[in-house]
PDB file of C-alpha atoms in Angstrom:
ATOM      1  CA  MET H   1      -6.944   4.582 -24.986  1.00  0.00           C
ATOM      2  CA  THR H   2      -4.520   7.178 -26.186  1.00  0.00           C
ATOM      3  CA  ASN H   3      -2.797   7.167 -29.606  1.00  0.00           C
ATOM      4  CA  SER H   4       0.209   5.397 -28.127  1.00  0.00           C
ATOM      5  CA  GLY H   5      -1.938   2.418 -27.030  1.00  0.00           C
ATOM      6  CA  LYS H   6      -1.533   3.262 -23.292  1.00  0.00           C
ATOM      7  CA  LEU H   7      -4.630   3.655 -21.143  1.00  0.00           C
ATOM      8  CA  LYS H   8      -5.396   7.192 -20.153  1.00  0.00           C
ATOM      9  CA  GLU H   9      -4.482   8.190 -16.604  1.00  0.00           C
ATOM     10  CA  LEU H  10      -7.512   8.823 -14.437  1.00  0.00           C
ATOM     11  CA  ASP H  11      -7.847  11.765 -12.048  1.00  0.00           C
ATOM     12  CA  VAL H  12      -8.809  10.436  -8.696  1.00  0.00           C
ATOM     13  CA  ASP H  13     -10.048  11.911  -5.442  1.00  0.00           C
ATOM     14  CA  TYR H  14      -9.053  10.571  -1.970  1.00  0.00           C
ATOM     15  CA  GLY H  15     -11.114   9.780   1.012  1.00  0.00           C
ATOM     16  CA  GLY H  16     -10.426   8.367   4.403  1.00  0.00           C
ATOM     17  CA  ILE H  17     -11.288   4.835   5.507  1.00  0.00           C
ATOM     18  CA  THR H  18     -13.813   4.894   8.462  1.00  0.00           C
ATOM     19  CA  VAL H  19     -16.074   2.511  10.308  1.00  0.00           C
ATOM     20  CA  ASP H  20     -18.902   3.663   7.956  1.00  0.00           C
ATOM     21  CA  ASN H  21     -17.070   2.624   4.776  1.00  0.00           C
ATOM     22  CA  ILE H  22     -14.721  -0.189   5.884  1.00  0.00           C
ATOM     23  CA  GLU H  23     -16.772  -2.774   4.044  1.00  0.00           C
ATOM     24  CA  GLN H  24     -15.791  -1.085   0.765  1.00  0.00           C
ATOM     25  CA  LEU H  25     -12.179  -1.748   1.728  1.00  0.00           C
ATOM     26  CA  ARG H  26     -13.042  -5.430   2.322  1.00  0.00           C
ATOM     27  CA  LYS H  27     -14.594  -5.637  -1.155  1.00  0.00           C
ATOM     28  CA  VAL H  28     -11.500  -4.027  -2.774  1.00  0.00           C
ATOM     29  CA  ASN H  29      -9.195  -6.449  -0.957  1.00  0.00           C
ATOM     30  CA  ILE H  30     -11.261  -9.517  -1.854  1.00  0.00           C
ATOM     31  CA  ALA H  31     -11.142  -8.514  -5.487  1.00  0.00           C
ATOM     32  CA  CYS H  32      -7.393  -7.736  -5.471  1.00  0.00           C
ATOM     33  CA  PHE H  33      -5.613 -10.166  -3.210  1.00  0.00           C
ATOM     34  CA  PRO H  34      -5.144 -13.933  -3.037  1.00  0.00           C
ATOM     35  CA  VAL H  35      -5.294 -13.758   0.773  1.00  0.00           C
ATOM     36  CA  SER H  36      -8.170 -12.757   2.947  1.00  0.00           C
ATOM     37  CA  TYR H  37      -7.753 -10.339   5.763  1.00  0.00           C
ATOM     38  CA  ASN H  38      -9.409 -11.002   9.144  1.00  0.00           C
ATOM     39  CA  ASP H  39     -11.656  -8.624  11.050  1.00  0.00           C
ATOM     40  CA  ALA H  40      -8.760  -7.539  13.248  1.00  0.00           C
ATOM     41  CA  PHE H  41      -6.999  -6.085  10.128  1.00  0.00           C
ATOM     42  CA  TYR H  42     -10.061  -3.975   9.341  1.00  0.00           C
ATOM     43  CA  ARG H  43     -10.464  -2.847  12.898  1.00  0.00           C
ATOM     44  CA  SER H  44      -6.787  -1.793  12.955  1.00  0.00           C
ATOM     45  CA  VAL H  45      -7.165   0.202   9.699  1.00  0.00           C
ATOM     46  CA  VAL H  46     -10.210   2.104  11.164  1.00  0.00           C
ATOM     47  CA  SER H  47      -8.337   2.651  14.458  1.00  0.00           C
ATOM     48  CA  LEU H  48      -5.461   4.362  12.686  1.00  0.00           C
ATOM     49  CA  LYS H  49      -7.734   7.305  11.835  1.00  0.00           C
ATOM     50  CA  ASP H  50      -5.197   8.761   9.440  1.00  0.00           C
ATOM     51  CA  GLU H  51      -6.498   9.405   5.955  1.00  0.00           C
ATOM     52  CA  ASN H  52      -3.033  10.379   4.814  1.00  0.00           C
ATOM     53  CA  LEU H  53      -1.808   6.790   5.328  1.00  0.00           C
ATOM     54  CA  CYS H  54      -5.010   4.783   4.807  1.00  0.00           C
ATOM     55  CA  LYS H  55      -7.263   5.998   2.017  1.00  0.00           C
ATOM     56  CA  PHE H  56      -9.534   5.174  -0.895  1.00  0.00           C
ATOM     57  CA  ALA H  57      -9.043   6.414  -4.398  1.00  0.00           C
ATOM     58  CA  TYR H  58     -12.313   7.460  -5.976  1.00  0.00           C
ATOM     59  CA  TRP H  59     -13.111   7.934  -9.653  1.00  0.00           C
ATOM     60  CA  ASN H  60     -16.450   9.440 -10.580  1.00  0.00           C
ATOM     61  CA  GLY H  61     -17.582   8.838  -6.976  1.00  0.00           C
ATOM     62  CA  PHE H  62     -16.744   5.114  -6.990  1.00  0.00           C
ATOM     63  CA  VAL H  63     -14.033   3.403  -4.950  1.00  0.00           C
ATOM     64  CA  VAL H  64     -11.466   2.056  -7.474  1.00  0.00           C
ATOM     65  CA  GLY H  65      -8.514   1.442  -5.136  1.00  0.00           C
ATOM     66  CA  ALA H  66      -7.053   1.833  -1.678  1.00  0.00           C
ATOM     67  CA  VAL H  67      -3.804   1.936   0.194  1.00  0.00           C
ATOM     68  CA  CYS H  68      -3.279   1.060   3.831  1.00  0.00           C
ATOM     69  CA  THR H  69      -0.094   2.088   5.514  1.00  0.00           C
ATOM     70  CA  ARG H  70       0.888   2.130   9.164  1.00  0.00           C
ATOM     71  CA  VAL H  71       3.851   3.481  11.240  1.00  0.00           C
ATOM     72  CA  GLU H  72       5.634   0.677  13.079  1.00  0.00           C
ATOM     73  CA  PRO H  73       8.811   0.514  15.142  1.00  0.00           C
ATOM     74  CA  ILE H  74      11.940  -0.790  13.417  1.00  0.00           C
ATOM     75  CA  PRO H  75      13.067  -3.817  15.396  1.00  0.00           C
ATOM     76  CA  ASP H  76      16.398  -3.344  17.217  1.00  0.00           C
ATOM     77  CA  ASN H  77      16.500   0.366  16.346  1.00  0.00           C
ATOM     78  CA  SER H  78      15.527   2.166  19.454  1.00  0.00           C
ATOM     79  CA  GLY H  79      13.010   4.916  18.861  1.00  0.00           C
ATOM     80  CA  ARG H  80      13.119   4.761  15.092  1.00  0.00           C
ATOM     81  CA  SER H  81      10.127   3.715  12.943  1.00  0.00           C
ATOM     82  CA  ARG H  82       9.119   2.964   9.400  1.00  0.00           C
ATOM     83  CA  LEU H  83       6.067   3.165   7.129  1.00  0.00           C
ATOM     84  CA  TYR H  84       4.689  -0.277   6.373  1.00  0.00           C
ATOM     85  CA  ILE H  85       2.505  -0.712   3.391  1.00  0.00           C
ATOM     86  CA  MET H  86      -0.074  -3.289   4.504  1.00  0.00           C
ATOM     87  CA  THR H  87      -2.013  -3.216   1.227  1.00  0.00           C
ATOM     88  CA  LEU H  88      -2.260  -1.422  -2.041  1.00  0.00           C
ATOM     89  CA  GLY H  89      -5.054  -2.570  -4.342  1.00  0.00           C
ATOM     90  CA  VAL H  90      -6.671  -1.261  -7.532  1.00  0.00           C
ATOM     91  CA  LEU H  91      -9.598  -2.937  -9.053  1.00  0.00           C
ATOM     92  CA  ALA H  92      -8.671  -4.837 -12.194  1.00  0.00           C
ATOM     93  CA  ALA H  93     -10.677  -2.652 -14.586  1.00  0.00           C
ATOM     94  CA  TYR H  94      -8.805   0.435 -13.431  1.00  0.00           C
ATOM     95  CA  ARG H  95      -5.208  -0.904 -13.407  1.00  0.00           C
ATOM     96  CA  GLY H  96      -2.696   0.667 -15.723  1.00  0.00           C
ATOM     97  CA  ARG H  97      -4.313   4.058 -15.272  1.00  0.00           C
ATOM     98  CA  GLY H  98      -1.912   5.551 -12.672  1.00  0.00           C
ATOM     99  CA  ILE H  99      -4.086   4.990  -9.662  1.00  0.00           C
ATOM    100  CA  GLY H 100      -1.707   2.787  -7.656  1.00  0.00           C
ATOM    101  CA  THR H 101       1.165   5.199  -8.510  1.00  0.00           C
ATOM    102  CA  LYS H 102      -0.887   8.127  -7.265  1.00  0.00           C
ATOM    103  CA  LEU H 103      -1.841   6.305  -3.996  1.00  0.00           C
ATOM    104  CA  ILE H 104       1.820   5.496  -3.214  1.00  0.00           C
ATOM    105  CA  LYS H 105       2.997   8.984  -4.276  1.00  0.00           C
ATOM    106  CA  SER H 106       0.366  10.489  -1.937  1.00  0.00           C
ATOM    107  CA  VAL H 107       1.745   8.499   1.013  1.00  0.00           C
ATOM    108  CA  LEU H 108       5.292   9.518   0.113  1.00  0.00           C
ATOM    109  CA  ASP H 109       4.239  13.111  -0.326  1.00  0.00           C
ATOM    110  CA  TYR H 110       2.651  13.006   3.090  1.00  0.00           C
ATOM    111  CA  TYR H 111       5.897  11.684   4.518  1.00  0.00           C
ATOM    112  CA  ASP H 112       7.827  14.573   2.862  1.00  0.00           C
ATOM    113  CA  GLU H 113       5.388  17.131   4.299  1.00  0.00           C
ATOM    114  CA  THR H 114       5.599  15.748   7.836  1.00  0.00           C
ATOM    115  CA  LYS H 115       9.076  14.200   8.108  1.00  0.00           C
ATOM    116  CA  ASP H 116      10.264  16.952  10.511  1.00  0.00           C
ATOM    117  CA  THR H 117       7.147  16.869  12.628  1.00  0.00           C
ATOM    118  CA  LYS H 118       4.615  14.022  12.889  1.00  0.00           C
ATOM    119  CA  LEU H 119       6.728  11.428  11.006  1.00  0.00           C
ATOM    120  CA  SER H 120      10.179  12.643  12.366  1.00  0.00           C
ATOM    121  CA  THR H 121      11.083   9.145  13.614  1.00  0.00           C
ATOM    122  CA  VAL H 122      10.320   7.443  10.249  1.00  0.00           C
ATOM    123  CA  ASP H 123      13.447   6.326   8.416  1.00  0.00           C
ATOM    124  CA  GLU H 124      12.193   3.917   5.736  1.00  0.00           C
ATOM    125  CA  ILE H 125       9.153   2.451   3.957  1.00  0.00           C
ATOM    126  CA  LEU H 126       8.686  -1.296   3.618  1.00  0.00           C
ATOM    127  CA  LEU H 127       6.323  -3.989   2.361  1.00  0.00           C
ATOM    128  CA  HIS H 128       6.170  -7.722   1.640  1.00  0.00           C
ATOM    129  CA  VAL H 129       5.512  -8.950  -1.916  1.00  0.00           C
ATOM    130  CA  GLN H 130       4.763 -12.556  -2.884  1.00  0.00           C
ATOM    131  CA  THR H 131       7.739 -14.037  -4.756  1.00  0.00           C
ATOM    132  CA  SER H 132       5.666 -14.734  -7.867  1.00  0.00           C
ATOM    133  CA  ASN H 133       4.263 -11.153  -8.048  1.00  0.00           C
ATOM    134  CA  GLU H 134       6.686  -9.784 -10.673  1.00  0.00           C
ATOM    135  CA  ASP H 135       4.342  -6.830 -11.537  1.00  0.00           C
ATOM    136  CA  ALA H 136       4.360  -5.574  -7.969  1.00  0.00           C
ATOM    137  CA  MET H 137       8.095  -5.911  -7.642  1.00  0.00           C
ATOM    138  CA  LYS H 138       8.573  -3.966 -10.916  1.00  0.00           C
ATOM    139  CA  PHE H 139       6.030  -1.347  -9.741  1.00  0.00           C
ATOM    140  CA  TYR H 140       7.879  -0.606  -6.516  1.00  0.00           C
ATOM    141  CA  VAL H 141      11.528  -1.116  -7.637  1.00  0.00           C
ATOM    142  CA  ASP H 142      11.322   0.611 -11.089  1.00  0.00           C
ATOM    143  CA  GLY H 143       8.637   3.158 -10.145  1.00  0.00           C
ATOM    144  CA  PHE H 144       9.736   4.298  -6.694  1.00  0.00           C
ATOM    145  CA  GLY H 145      13.285   3.055  -6.170  1.00  0.00           C
ATOM    146  CA  PHE H 146      12.549   0.294  -3.601  1.00  0.00           C
ATOM    147  CA  GLU H 147      15.230  -2.328  -3.129  1.00  0.00           C
ATOM    148  CA  LYS H 148      14.436  -6.018  -3.218  1.00  0.00           C
ATOM    149  CA  GLY H 149      15.744  -7.516   0.025  1.00  0.00           C
ATOM    150  CA  GLU H 150      15.643 -10.853   1.689  1.00  0.00           C
ATOM    151  CA  MET H 151      13.205 -13.662   0.828  1.00  0.00           C
ATOM    152  CA  VAL H 152      11.077 -14.697   3.771  1.00  0.00           C
ATOM    153  CA  GLU H 153      10.078 -18.309   3.486  1.00  0.00           C
ATOM    154  CA  ASN H 154       6.546 -19.413   4.358  1.00  0.00           C
ATOM    155  CA  TYR H 155       5.401 -15.797   5.052  1.00  0.00           C
ATOM    156  CA  TYR H 156       1.931 -16.650   3.667  1.00  0.00           C
ATOM    157  CA  SER H 157       0.000 -19.548   5.092  1.00  0.00           C
ATOM    158  CA  ARG H 158      -2.770 -20.127   2.529  1.00  0.00           C
ATOM    159  CA  ILE H 159      -1.306 -19.259  -0.866  1.00  0.00           C
ATOM    160  CA  ASP H 160       1.227 -20.712  -3.202  1.00  0.00           C
ATOM    161  CA  PRO H 161       4.024 -19.820  -3.358  1.00  0.00           C
ATOM    162  CA  PRO H 162       4.036 -18.986   0.335  1.00  0.00           C
ATOM    163  CA  HIS H 163       7.302 -16.955   0.181  1.00  0.00           C
ATOM    164  CA  CYS H 164       7.728 -13.221  -0.164  1.00  0.00           C
ATOM    165  CA  TYR H 165      10.435 -10.670  -0.704  1.00  0.00           C
ATOM    166  CA  VAL H 166      10.916  -7.666   1.564  1.00  0.00           C
ATOM    167  CA  LEU H 167      10.936  -4.492  -0.486  1.00  0.00           C
ATOM    168  CA  SER H 168      12.202  -1.305   1.205  1.00  0.00           C
ATOM    169  CA  LYS H 169      13.255   2.223   0.603  1.00  0.00           C
ATOM    170  CA  LYS H 170      15.370   4.443   2.794  1.00  0.00           C
ATOM    171  CA  LEU H 171      13.670   7.757   3.337  1.00  0.00           C
ATOM    172  CA  ARG H 172      16.453   9.518   5.151  1.00  0.00           C
TER     173      ARG H 172
END
C-alpha cells in the first residue's frame, strides 16, 4: 500500500491468447465471473488470433487478468462495425491495482493506432453489464466515458438478476 491507503499500481506485460494457453483464460473466467463460458467461446477467442484485442495481463510471469474483444457488425448499419468487449477479468487479489484499466486502455490505444486502417469501419465500443454490477458500471462510465444505455431483460439465463445494461462509447 502507498501512504494514501491506495494499492500500488502494478506494471504488467501483455501476451496473446492461443490454443496453447487458452485453459489459463478459462481459469481466469471461472474465478472472475458468475457465468460459465462454453467451449465455443474459447474456440472463438483463439480463432480471432489478434493479441491486440484478446490478451492476458502478466505480472511477474503469472496471468493476473485478461480482456477479450471482437469486431462485430453494427445491426442495421450497413458496413459499419463496433468493438464488443466479451470479457474483462482481473483475479481478485490483483484488483484495484490498475490492471483492468490498463487492459481496456490497451484496446482503446490499439483502436486509435488503427482507426484509419485495420479498424476503419469501427464506430463504437460496447459491452453488457449485469444490472447489479455497480463496480463495473462505475469503472466504464467514470473511467472511460461509456454511457449507460438500455436495460436488456433476461440477457443471462443462469444468474440472478438476469438483466443487464448496454454500456457503449462512440469512438468517432
